[in-house]
PDB file of C-alpha atoms in Angstrom:
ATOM      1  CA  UNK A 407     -24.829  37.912   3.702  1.00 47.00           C
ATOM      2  CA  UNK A 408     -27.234  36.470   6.379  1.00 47.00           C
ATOM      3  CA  UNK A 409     -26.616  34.984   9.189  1.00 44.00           C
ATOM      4  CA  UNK A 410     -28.273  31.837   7.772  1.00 46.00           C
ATOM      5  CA  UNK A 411     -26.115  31.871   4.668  1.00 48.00           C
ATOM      6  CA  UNK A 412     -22.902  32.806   7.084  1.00 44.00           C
ATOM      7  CA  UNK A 413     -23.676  29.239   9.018  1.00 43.00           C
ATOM      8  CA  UNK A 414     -24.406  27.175   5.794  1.00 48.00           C
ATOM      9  CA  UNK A 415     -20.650  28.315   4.659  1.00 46.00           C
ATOM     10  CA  UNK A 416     -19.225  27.477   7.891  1.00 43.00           C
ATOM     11  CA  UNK A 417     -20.525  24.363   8.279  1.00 48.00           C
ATOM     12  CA  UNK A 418     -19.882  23.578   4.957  1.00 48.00           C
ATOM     13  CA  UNK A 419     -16.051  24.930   5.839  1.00 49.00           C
ATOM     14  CA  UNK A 420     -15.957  22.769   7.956  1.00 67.00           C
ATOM     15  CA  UNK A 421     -17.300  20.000   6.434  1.00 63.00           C
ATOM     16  CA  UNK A 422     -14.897  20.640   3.946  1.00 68.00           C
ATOM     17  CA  UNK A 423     -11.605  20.636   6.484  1.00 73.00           C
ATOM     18  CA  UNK A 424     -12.855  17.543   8.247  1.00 68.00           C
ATOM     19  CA  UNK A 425     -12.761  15.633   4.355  1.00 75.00           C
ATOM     20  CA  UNK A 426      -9.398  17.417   4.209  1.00 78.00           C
ATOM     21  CA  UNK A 427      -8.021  16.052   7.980  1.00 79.00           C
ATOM     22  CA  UNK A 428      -9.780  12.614   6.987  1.00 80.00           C
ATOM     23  CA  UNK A 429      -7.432  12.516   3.570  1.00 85.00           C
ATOM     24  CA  UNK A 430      -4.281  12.915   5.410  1.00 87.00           C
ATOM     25  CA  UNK A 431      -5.380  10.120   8.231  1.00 85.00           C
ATOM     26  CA  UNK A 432      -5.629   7.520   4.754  1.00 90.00           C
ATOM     27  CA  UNK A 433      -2.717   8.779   3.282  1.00 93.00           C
ATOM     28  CA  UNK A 434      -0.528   8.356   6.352  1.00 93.00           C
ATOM     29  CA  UNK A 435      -2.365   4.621   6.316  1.00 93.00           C
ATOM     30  CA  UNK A 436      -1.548   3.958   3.056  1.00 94.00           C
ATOM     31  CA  UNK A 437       2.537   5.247   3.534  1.00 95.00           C
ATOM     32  CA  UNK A 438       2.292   3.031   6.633  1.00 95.00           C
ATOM     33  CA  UNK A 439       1.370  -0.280   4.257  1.00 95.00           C
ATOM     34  CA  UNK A 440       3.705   0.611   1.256  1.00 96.00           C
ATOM     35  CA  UNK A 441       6.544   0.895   4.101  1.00 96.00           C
ATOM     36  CA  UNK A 442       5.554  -2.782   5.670  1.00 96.00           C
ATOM     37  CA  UNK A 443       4.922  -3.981   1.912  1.00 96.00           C
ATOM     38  CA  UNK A 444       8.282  -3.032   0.682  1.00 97.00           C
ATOM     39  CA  UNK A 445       9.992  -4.121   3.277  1.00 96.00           C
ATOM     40  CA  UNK A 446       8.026  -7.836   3.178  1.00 95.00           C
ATOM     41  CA  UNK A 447       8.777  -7.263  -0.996  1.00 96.00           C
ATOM     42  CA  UNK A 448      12.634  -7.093  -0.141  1.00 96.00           C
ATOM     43  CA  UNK A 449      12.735  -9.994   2.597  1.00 95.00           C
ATOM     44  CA  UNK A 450      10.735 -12.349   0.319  1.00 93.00           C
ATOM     45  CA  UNK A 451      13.044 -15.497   1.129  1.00 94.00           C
ATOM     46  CA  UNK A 452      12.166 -15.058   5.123  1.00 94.00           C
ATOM     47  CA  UNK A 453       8.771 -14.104   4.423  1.00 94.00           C
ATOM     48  CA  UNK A 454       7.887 -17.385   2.399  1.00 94.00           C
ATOM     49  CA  UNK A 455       9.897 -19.826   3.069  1.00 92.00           C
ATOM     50  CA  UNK A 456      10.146 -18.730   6.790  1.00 92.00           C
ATOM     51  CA  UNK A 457       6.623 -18.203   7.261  1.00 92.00           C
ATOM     52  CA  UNK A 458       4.379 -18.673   4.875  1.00 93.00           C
ATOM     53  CA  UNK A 459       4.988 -22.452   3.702  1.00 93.00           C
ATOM     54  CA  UNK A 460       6.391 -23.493   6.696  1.00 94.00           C
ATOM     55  CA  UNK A 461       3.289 -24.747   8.104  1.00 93.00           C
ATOM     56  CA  UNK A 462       2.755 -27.509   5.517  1.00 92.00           C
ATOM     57  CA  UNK A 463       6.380 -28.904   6.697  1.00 93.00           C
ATOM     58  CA  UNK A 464       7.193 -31.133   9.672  1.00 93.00           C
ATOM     59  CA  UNK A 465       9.577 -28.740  11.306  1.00 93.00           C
ATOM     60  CA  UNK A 466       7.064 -26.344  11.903  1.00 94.00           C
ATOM     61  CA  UNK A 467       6.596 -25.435  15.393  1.00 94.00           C
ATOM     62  CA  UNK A 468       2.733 -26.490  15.900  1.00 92.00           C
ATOM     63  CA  UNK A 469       3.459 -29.502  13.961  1.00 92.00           C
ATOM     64  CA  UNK A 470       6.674 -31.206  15.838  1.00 93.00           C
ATOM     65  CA  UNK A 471       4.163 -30.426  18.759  1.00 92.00           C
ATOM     66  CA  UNK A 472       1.263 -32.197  17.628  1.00 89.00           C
ATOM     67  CA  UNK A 473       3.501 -35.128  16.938  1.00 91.00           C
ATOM     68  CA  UNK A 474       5.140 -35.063  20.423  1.00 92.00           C
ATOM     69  CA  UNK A 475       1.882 -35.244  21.999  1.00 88.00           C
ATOM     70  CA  UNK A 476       0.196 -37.899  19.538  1.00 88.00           C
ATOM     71  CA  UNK A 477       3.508 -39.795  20.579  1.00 89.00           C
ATOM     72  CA  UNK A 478       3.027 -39.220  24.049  1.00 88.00           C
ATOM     73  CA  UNK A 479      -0.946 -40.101  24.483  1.00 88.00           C
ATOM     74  CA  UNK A 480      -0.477 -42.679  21.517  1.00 85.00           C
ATOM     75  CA  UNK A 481      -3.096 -41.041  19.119  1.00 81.00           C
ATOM     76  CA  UNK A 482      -1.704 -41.475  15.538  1.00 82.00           C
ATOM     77  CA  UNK A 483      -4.125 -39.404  13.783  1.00 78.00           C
ATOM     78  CA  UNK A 484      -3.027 -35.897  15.654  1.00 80.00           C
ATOM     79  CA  UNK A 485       0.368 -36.240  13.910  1.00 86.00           C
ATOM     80  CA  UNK A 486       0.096 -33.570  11.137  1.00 88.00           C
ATOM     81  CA  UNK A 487       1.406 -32.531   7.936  1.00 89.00           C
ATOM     82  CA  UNK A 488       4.054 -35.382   8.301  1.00 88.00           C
ATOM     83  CA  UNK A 489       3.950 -36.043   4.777  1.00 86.00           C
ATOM     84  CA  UNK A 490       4.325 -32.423   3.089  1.00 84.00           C
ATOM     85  CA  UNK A 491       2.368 -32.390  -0.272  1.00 87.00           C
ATOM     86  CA  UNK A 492       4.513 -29.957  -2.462  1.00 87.00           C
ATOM     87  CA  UNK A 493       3.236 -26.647  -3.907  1.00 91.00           C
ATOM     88  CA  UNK A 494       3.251 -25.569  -7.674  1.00 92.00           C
ATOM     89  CA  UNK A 495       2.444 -22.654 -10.163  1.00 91.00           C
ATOM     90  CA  UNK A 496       0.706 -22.426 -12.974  1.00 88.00           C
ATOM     91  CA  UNK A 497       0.900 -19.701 -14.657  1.00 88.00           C
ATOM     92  CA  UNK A 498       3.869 -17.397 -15.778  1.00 90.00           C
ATOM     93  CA  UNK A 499       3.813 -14.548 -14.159  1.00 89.00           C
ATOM     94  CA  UNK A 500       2.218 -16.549 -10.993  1.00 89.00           C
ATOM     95  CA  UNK A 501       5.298 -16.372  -8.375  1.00 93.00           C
ATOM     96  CA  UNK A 502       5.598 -12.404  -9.529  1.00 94.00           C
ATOM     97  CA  UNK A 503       2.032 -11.332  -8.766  1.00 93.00           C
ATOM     98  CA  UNK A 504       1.625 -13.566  -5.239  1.00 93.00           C
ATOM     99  CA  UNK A 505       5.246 -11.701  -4.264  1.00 95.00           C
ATOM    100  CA  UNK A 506       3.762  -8.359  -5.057  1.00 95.00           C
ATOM    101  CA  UNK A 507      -0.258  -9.366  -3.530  1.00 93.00           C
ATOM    102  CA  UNK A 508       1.469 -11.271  -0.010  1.00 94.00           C
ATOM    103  CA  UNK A 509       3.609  -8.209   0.485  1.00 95.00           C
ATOM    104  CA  UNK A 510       0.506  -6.011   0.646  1.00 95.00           C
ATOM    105  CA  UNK A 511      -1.193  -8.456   3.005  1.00 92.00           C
ATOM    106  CA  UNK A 512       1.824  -8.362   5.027  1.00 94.00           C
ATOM    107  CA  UNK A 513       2.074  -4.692   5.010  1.00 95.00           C
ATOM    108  CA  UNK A 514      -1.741  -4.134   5.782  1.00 92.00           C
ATOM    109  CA  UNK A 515      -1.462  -7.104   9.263  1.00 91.00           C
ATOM    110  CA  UNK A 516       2.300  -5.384  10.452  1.00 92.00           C
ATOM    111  CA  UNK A 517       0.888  -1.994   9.994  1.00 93.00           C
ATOM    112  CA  UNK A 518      -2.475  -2.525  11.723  1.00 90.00           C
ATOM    113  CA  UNK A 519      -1.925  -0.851  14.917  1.00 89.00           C
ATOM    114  CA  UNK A 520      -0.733   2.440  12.949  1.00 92.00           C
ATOM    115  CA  UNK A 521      -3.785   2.315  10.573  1.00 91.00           C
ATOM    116  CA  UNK A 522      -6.634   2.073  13.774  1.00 87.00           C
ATOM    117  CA  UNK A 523      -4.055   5.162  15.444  1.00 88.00           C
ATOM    118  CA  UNK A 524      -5.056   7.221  12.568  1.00 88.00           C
ATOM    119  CA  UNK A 525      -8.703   6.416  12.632  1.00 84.00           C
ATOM    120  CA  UNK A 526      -8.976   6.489  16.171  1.00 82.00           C
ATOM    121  CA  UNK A 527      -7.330  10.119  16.013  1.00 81.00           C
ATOM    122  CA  UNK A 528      -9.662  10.847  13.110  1.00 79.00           C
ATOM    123  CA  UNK A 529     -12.851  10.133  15.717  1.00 75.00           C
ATOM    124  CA  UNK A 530     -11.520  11.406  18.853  1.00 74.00           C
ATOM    125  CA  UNK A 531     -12.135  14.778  18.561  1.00 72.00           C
ATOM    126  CA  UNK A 532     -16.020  13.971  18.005  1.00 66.00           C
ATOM    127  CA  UNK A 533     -16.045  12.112  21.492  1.00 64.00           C
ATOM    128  CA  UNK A 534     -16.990  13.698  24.769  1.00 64.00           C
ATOM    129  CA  UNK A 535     -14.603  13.734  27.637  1.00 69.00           C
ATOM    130  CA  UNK A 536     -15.930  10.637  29.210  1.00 64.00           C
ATOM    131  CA  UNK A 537     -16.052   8.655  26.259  1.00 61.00           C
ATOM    132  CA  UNK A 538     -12.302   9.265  26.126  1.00 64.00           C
ATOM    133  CA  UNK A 539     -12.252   8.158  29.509  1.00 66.00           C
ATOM    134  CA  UNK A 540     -13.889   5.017  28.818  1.00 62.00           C
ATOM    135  CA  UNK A 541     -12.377   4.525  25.816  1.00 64.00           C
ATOM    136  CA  UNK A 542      -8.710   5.152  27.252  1.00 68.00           C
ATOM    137  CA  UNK A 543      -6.206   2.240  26.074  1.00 72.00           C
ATOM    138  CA  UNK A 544      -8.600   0.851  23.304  1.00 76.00           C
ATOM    139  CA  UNK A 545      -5.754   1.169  20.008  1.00 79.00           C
ATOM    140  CA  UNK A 546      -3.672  -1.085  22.893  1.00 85.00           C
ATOM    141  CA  UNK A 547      -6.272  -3.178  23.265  1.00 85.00           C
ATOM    142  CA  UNK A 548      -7.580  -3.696  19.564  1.00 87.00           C
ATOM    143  CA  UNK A 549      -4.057  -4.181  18.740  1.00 88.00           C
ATOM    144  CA  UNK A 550      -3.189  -7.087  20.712  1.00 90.00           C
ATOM    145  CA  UNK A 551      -6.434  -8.623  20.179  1.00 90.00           C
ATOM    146  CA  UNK A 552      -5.761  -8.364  16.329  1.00 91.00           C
ATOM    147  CA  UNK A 553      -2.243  -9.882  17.096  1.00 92.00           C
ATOM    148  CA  UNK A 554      -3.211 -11.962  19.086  1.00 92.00           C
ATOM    149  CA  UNK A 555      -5.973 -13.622  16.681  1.00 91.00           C
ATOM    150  CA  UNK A 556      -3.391 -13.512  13.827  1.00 92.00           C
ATOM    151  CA  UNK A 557      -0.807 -15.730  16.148  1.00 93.00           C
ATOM    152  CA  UNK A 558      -3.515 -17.903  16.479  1.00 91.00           C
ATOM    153  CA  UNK A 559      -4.752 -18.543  13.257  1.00 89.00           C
ATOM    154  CA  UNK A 560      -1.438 -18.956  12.156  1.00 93.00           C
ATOM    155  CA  UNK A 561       0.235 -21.449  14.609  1.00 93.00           C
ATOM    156  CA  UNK A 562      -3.189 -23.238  15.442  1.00 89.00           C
ATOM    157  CA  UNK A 563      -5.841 -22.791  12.311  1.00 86.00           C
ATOM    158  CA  UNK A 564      -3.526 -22.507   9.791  1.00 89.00           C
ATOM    159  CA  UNK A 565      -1.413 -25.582  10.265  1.00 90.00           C
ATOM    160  CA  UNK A 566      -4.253 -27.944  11.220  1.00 86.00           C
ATOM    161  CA  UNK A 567      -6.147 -27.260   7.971  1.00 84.00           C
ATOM    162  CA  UNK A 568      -3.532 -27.208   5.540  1.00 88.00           C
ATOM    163  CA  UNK A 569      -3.097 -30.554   6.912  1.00 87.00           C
ATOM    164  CA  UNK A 570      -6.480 -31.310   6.416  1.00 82.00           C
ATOM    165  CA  UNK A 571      -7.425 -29.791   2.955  1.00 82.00           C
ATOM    166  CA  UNK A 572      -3.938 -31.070   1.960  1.00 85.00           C
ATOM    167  CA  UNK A 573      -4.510 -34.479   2.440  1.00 82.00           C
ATOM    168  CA  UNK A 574      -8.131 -34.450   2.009  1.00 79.00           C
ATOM    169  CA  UNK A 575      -9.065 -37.353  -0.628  1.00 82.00           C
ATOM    170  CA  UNK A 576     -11.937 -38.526  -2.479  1.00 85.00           C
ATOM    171  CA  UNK A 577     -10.100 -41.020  -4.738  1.00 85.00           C
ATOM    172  CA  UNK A 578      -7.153 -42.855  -4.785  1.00 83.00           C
ATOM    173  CA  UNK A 579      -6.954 -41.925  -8.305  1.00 84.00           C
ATOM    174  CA  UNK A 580      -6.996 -38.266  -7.853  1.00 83.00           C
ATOM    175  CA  UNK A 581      -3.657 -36.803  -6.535  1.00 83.00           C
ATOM    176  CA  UNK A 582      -3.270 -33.329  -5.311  1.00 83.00           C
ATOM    177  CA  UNK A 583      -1.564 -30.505  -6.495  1.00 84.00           C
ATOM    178  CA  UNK A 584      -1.739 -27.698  -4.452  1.00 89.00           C
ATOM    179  CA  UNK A 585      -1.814 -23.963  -6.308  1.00 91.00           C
ATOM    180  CA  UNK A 586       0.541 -21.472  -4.789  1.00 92.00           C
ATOM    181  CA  UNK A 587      -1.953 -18.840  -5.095  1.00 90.00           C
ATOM    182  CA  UNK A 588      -4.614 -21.189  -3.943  1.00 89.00           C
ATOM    183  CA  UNK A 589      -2.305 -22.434  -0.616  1.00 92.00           C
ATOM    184  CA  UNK A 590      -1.347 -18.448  -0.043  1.00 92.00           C
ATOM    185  CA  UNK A 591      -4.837 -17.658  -0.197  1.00 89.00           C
ATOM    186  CA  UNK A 592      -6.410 -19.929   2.043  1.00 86.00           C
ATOM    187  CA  UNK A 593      -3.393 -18.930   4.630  1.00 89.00           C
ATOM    188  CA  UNK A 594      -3.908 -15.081   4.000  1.00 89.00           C
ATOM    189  CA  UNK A 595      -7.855 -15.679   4.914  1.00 85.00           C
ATOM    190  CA  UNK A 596      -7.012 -17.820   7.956  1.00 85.00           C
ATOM    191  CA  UNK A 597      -4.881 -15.635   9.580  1.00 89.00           C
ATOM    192  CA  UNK A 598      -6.540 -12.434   8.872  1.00 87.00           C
ATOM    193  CA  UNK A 599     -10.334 -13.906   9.465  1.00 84.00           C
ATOM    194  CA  UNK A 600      -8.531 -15.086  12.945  1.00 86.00           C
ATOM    195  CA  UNK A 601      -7.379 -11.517  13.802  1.00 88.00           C
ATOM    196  CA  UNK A 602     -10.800  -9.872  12.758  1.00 86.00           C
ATOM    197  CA  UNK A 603     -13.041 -12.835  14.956  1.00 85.00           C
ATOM    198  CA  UNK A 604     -10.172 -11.996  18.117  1.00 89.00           C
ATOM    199  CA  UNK A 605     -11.878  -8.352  17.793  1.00 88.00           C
ATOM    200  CA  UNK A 606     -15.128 -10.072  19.553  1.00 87.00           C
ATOM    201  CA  UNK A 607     -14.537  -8.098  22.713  1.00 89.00           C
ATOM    202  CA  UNK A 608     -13.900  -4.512  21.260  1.00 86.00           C
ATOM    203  CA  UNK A 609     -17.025  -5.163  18.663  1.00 86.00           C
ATOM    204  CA  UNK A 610     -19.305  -5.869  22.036  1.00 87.00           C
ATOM    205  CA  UNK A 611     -17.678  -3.017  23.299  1.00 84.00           C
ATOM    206  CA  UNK A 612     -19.060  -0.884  21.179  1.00 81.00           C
ATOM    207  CA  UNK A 613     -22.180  -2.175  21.076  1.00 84.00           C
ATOM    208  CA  UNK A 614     -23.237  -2.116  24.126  1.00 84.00           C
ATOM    209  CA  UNK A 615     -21.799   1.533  24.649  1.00 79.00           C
ATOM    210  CA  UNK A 616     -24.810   2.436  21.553  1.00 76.00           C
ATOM    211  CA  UNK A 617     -27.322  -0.046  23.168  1.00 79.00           C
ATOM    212  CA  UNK A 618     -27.562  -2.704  20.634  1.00 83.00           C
ATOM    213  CA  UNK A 619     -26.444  -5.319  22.767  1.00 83.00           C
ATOM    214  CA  UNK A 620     -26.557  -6.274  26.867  1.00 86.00           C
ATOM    215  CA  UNK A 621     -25.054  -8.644  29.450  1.00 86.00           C
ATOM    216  CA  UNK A 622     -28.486  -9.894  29.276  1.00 88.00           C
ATOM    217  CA  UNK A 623     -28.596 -10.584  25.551  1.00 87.00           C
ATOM    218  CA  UNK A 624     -25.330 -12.242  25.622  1.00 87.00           C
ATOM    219  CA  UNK A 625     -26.636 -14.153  28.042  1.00 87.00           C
ATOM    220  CA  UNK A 626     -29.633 -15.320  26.640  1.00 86.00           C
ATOM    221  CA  UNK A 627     -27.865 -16.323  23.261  1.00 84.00           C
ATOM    222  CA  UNK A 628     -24.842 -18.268  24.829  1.00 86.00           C
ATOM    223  CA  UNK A 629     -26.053 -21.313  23.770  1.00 85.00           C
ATOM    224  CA  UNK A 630     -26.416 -20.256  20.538  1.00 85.00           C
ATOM    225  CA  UNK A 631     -23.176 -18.679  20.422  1.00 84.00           C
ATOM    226  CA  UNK A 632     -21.803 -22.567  21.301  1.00 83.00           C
ATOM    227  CA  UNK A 633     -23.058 -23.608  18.793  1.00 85.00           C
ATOM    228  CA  UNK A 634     -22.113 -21.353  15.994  1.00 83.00           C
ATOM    229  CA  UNK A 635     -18.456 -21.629  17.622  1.00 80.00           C
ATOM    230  CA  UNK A 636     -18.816 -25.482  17.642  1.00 79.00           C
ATOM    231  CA  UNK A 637     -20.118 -25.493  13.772  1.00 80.00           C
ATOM    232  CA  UNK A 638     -16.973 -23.146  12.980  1.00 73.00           C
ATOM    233  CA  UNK A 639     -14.218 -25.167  14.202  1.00 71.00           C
ATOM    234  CA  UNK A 640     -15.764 -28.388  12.601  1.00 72.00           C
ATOM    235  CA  UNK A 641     -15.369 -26.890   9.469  1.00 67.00           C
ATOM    236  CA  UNK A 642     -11.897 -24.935   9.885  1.00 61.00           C
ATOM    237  CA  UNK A 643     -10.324 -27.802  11.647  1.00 60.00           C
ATOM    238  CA  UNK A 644      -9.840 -31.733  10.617  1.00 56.00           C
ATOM    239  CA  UNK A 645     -12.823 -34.059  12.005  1.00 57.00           C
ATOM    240  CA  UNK A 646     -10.926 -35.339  15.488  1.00 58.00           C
ATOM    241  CA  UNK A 647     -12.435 -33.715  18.558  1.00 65.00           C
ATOM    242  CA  UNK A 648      -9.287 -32.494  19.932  1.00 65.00           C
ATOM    243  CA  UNK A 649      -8.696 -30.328  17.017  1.00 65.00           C
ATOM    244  CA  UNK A 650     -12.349 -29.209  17.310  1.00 72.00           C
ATOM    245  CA  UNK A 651     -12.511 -28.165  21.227  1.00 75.00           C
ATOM    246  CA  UNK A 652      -8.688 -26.260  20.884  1.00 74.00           C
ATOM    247  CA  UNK A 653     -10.086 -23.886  18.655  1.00 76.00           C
ATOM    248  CA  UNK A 654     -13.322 -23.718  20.692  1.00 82.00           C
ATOM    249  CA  UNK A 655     -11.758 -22.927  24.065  1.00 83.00           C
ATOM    250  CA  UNK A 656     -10.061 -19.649  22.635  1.00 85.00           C
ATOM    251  CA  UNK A 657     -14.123 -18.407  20.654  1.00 84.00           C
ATOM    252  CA  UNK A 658     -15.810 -19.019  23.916  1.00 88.00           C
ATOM    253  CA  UNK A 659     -13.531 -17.553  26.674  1.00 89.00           C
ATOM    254  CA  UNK A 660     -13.742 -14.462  24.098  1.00 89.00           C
ATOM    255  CA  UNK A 661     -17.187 -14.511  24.305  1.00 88.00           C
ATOM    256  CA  UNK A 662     -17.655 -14.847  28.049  1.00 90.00           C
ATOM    257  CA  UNK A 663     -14.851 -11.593  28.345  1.00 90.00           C
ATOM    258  CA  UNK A 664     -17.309  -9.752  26.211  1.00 89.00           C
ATOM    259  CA  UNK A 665     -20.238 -10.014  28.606  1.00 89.00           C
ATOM    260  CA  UNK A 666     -17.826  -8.949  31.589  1.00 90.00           C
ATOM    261  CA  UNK A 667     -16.828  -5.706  28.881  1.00 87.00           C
ATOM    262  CA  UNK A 668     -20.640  -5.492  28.414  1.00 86.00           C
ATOM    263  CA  UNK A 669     -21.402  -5.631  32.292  1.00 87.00           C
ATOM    264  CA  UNK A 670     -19.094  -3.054  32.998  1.00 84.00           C
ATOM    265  CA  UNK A 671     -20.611  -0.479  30.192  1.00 80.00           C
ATOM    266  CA  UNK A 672     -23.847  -0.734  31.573  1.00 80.00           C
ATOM    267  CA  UNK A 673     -22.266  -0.175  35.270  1.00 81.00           C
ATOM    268  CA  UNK A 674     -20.654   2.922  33.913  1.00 75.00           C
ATOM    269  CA  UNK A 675     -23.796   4.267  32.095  1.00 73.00           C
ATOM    270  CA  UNK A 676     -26.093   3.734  34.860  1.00 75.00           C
ATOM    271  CA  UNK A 677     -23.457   5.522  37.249  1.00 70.00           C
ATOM    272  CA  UNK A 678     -23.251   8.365  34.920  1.00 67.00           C
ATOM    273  CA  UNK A 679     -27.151   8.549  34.719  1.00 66.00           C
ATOM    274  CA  UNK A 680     -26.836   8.808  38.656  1.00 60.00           C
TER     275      UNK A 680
END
């Protein structure tokens, strides 16, 4: 054998161990879920009724806020979801396949920080020693983030477009009916969409650690980034400007940490060039 054909087979040996390593990082993922999905599967009555169509009722916690204030500053249109609209299914095996579909969306949010463990373990070995350096704390960080976003979504987003989309009416002769699996999934898409956007800081991260983007560029497109934020919460929040600029504050102060994140890769790059 030569010494070309000896390297071929190791490389492809090793190409072979890494698919083998990589199968055992999804697998452990996927246990992970099924564990968090069971257990949401077996504590169905806290997991719906607790959570998941709580925010249409007054007693939720954002809600019996939103009231106190609108009481206090004696603005009747921030009272929300006063009036809960009542949630039906339609088809037989309806309530069956949204217990079995939430569960996995619950098991995939609770076992988050597990799943990017695995992958970050997966890529670490590829990194240099002062990417790990750099890197250091980042399955902390994309973990709260991710939390962090879902909290928000749920006790902020959630609640003030339910109340919206709930009450929303083009006719006095149309009444709504909300789908379960419709209500679930515009909850599920919320809260998840929330926890991926709250990411914004490790995503710039990255980039700017492969170039793509700079303190500069961020800079530049601020304005723009306004008003893509501003657009956003019109549309995921009901048309009252409160509503608009509390979901705004959150988007933009995550924005402005990513140019500091972005600042401080190009400090550390240019110090390492040194």
């Amino acid at each position: 054998m030569s010494d070309k054909e000896a390297a071929n087979k190791e490389n492809q040996m090793s190409f072979l161990e890494h698919l083998e390593e990589l199968r055992w990082h999804l697998m452990r993922s996927v246990i992970a879920i099924m564990v968090f999905a069971i257990a949401a599967f077996i504590f169905y009555d806290f997991i719906f009724n607790v959570l998941i169509l709580a925010p249409k009722n007054p007693e939720f916690f954002t809600n019996r806020m939103f009231f106190r204030f609108a009481e206090y500053i004696g603005i009747e249109s921030l009272k929300i979801n006063t009036h809960p609209f009542q949630v039906i299914n339609i088809n037989m095996a309806g309530q069956f396949a949204t217990h079995i579909s939430v569960s996995l969306v619950i098991g995939i949010i609770a076992s988050f920080p597990y799943i990017f463990y695995e992958f970050w373990s997966f890529l670490k070995p590829a990194l240099y020693d002062n990417e790990k350096k750099h890197a250091r704390g980042s399955i902390f960080y994309t973990s709260f983030l991710f939390a962090l976003g879902v909290l928000f979504g749920y006790y902020l987003i959630t609640p003030l477009s339910v109340h919206f989309l709930g009450s929303y009416s083009i006719s006095d002769q149309v009444m709504n009916q909300i789908n379960l699996t419709s209500y679930i999934s515009s909850i599920t898409s919320i809260v998840i969409a929330s926890g991926v956007i709250f990411e914004l800081p490790v995503l710039i991260f990255f980039l700017s650690k492969i170039g793509l983007v700079s303190p500069e560029f961020l800079k530049k497109y601020r304005k723009h980034s306004v008003v893509l934020i501003l657009i956003l919460s019109a549309i995921i929040t009901p048309p009252d400007i409160f509503s608009q600029v509390l979901v705004c504050l959150p988007l933009m102060l995550l924005y402005e940490i990513g140019i500091k994140i972005s600042k401080r890769v190009q400090k550390n790059q240019q110090a390492n060039l040194e």
